Amino acid sequence: TAVNISGNTIRNISSSASSSGTSSICAVYIGPANSSANVNANTITGISNINPNGYGARGIIVMGGIATISNNVISDIYCYQDTAHAYWPIGIDVDGFSTGTKLYYNSVKLSGTHPGYTSTGGASAALFINATGGSLDIQNNALDNSYDNSSSANDKSYAVYSTAASGSGFLFIDHNDYFTVAPIGVLGSLNATDVTTIAAWRTATGQDVHSIAANPLFATATELRPATGSPLVNAGKTISVTTDITGFTRSVTTPTIG
């Protein structure tokens, strides 16, 4: 089934449902039966699960198939975070068997201090990958995470978290910005192993040579437009998406990330 979800503003969706993982409250859900999904230029903010017993929240969930997720701006996703990733707040969740999932020019920012379910840990992820198929194409995304679980001193905030055993799950991954804030911020995780520097992430994935780990300098916590001096400007790679979320034509030589 072909699906097109474009140009929407989805904001302030709150749930107290006992739902987690790929059944979590979310703004956009793409099921495994899709044959050609296009999720482009949507603004998603304020998606939450307020059940204090600890359940998940997501901006976008992609359950496999063929999908292009591009030019989306995602912010302010929160829940009563718990230890297992089914109960994390996540910007973009890529799950299931992917036969061609592309993530291009998305901007994700998780931030703020929020209570959790327990004091034993938990985490959040701007991008979470629990997909098989080895055909993920992830380029020109800005992934910023400073989310803090106020109920725990042991929580972590990941820019990217992948359950894959190695970097072979990525067909292409490059020209992204991974930004987190110490002491709880962790650039990435691959096969349950934390990766704390961009150099180590490049080694782990075997790619991401042109990616950076720098403050994207978004205008605000929810307006994810690069401000003056942002390292995102002119740091991207020319790919098939030629306009941004506003409809402005991107540079054909040095496009801006996000």
Steps between C-alpha positions, in 0.01 A plus 500: 500500500634842403475768771565872484505708821628848424476858615324443830540654843434241769524638850401445862381139485492352847403150609483302822469167319697200625682473167868462426753411232356518150153536653602823675312823455641669189425767242561287188494120469608320183407131511697206361271448198590832336655476154586867453457740790592868478506694827621848414504850645297436815538695823454272802517633855358430844436125473481345846389208711405629844438159656728505809544122484751538217398464135651619172457799270625548143495767232504267197490119494603318181435127510696403188422479131603780267478848647653843452492711817619849411493865605314427824547714810445306824524637854367470854434126521474378860370229731567338836819339376596153623801271450393291196499685167131418452438770762731770366410833341621482140497745209511256206460125557600270210390144573410181317643373170615786280519452126589861433458756779650842431542770762594831336521854640306440822555716808432345841543662840415332828547727800377607840486341843226242545414250776555131436342181626790372709834626627695211348580654162332511163587692188371707211603507135460756224530209253435140603569211262377149563469396137630210294560480126820703473362764265481813715603826333552773761638831375485872580315465832546719808458291816513698825422347840530665841198324659541446875311255720472689830416179688833335422867584523583215262295585190656556158407715203609361162517679168477161326443154643518187283447142612685372191800277557721714275502788255397262222137592568560837334502516122603864530547713811679833470475880520304487825539706816495307829482729802455416868582676823722360778485340748203287389538555126641215290561547128385151403464134577561204271431142609445613861842668508516872569702710256599837640693678225445563132833333420396185684158508331665515158706196590194314631286567192779499242334814359393848614828653382339841445269495802556737792430516872429867560229715654262562207407839643128468435301821537300360795418163659205460262590722205775289349628755253879545496594829661789720392827310529340155497738222386208347307518766231657374175612176673269258319521282192293540185237225488159448342303738727536842337290729724479558875198500733407853391515412130825690452733346242809348658850565373600254231861498623504570877154449653435563866455205738151460646 
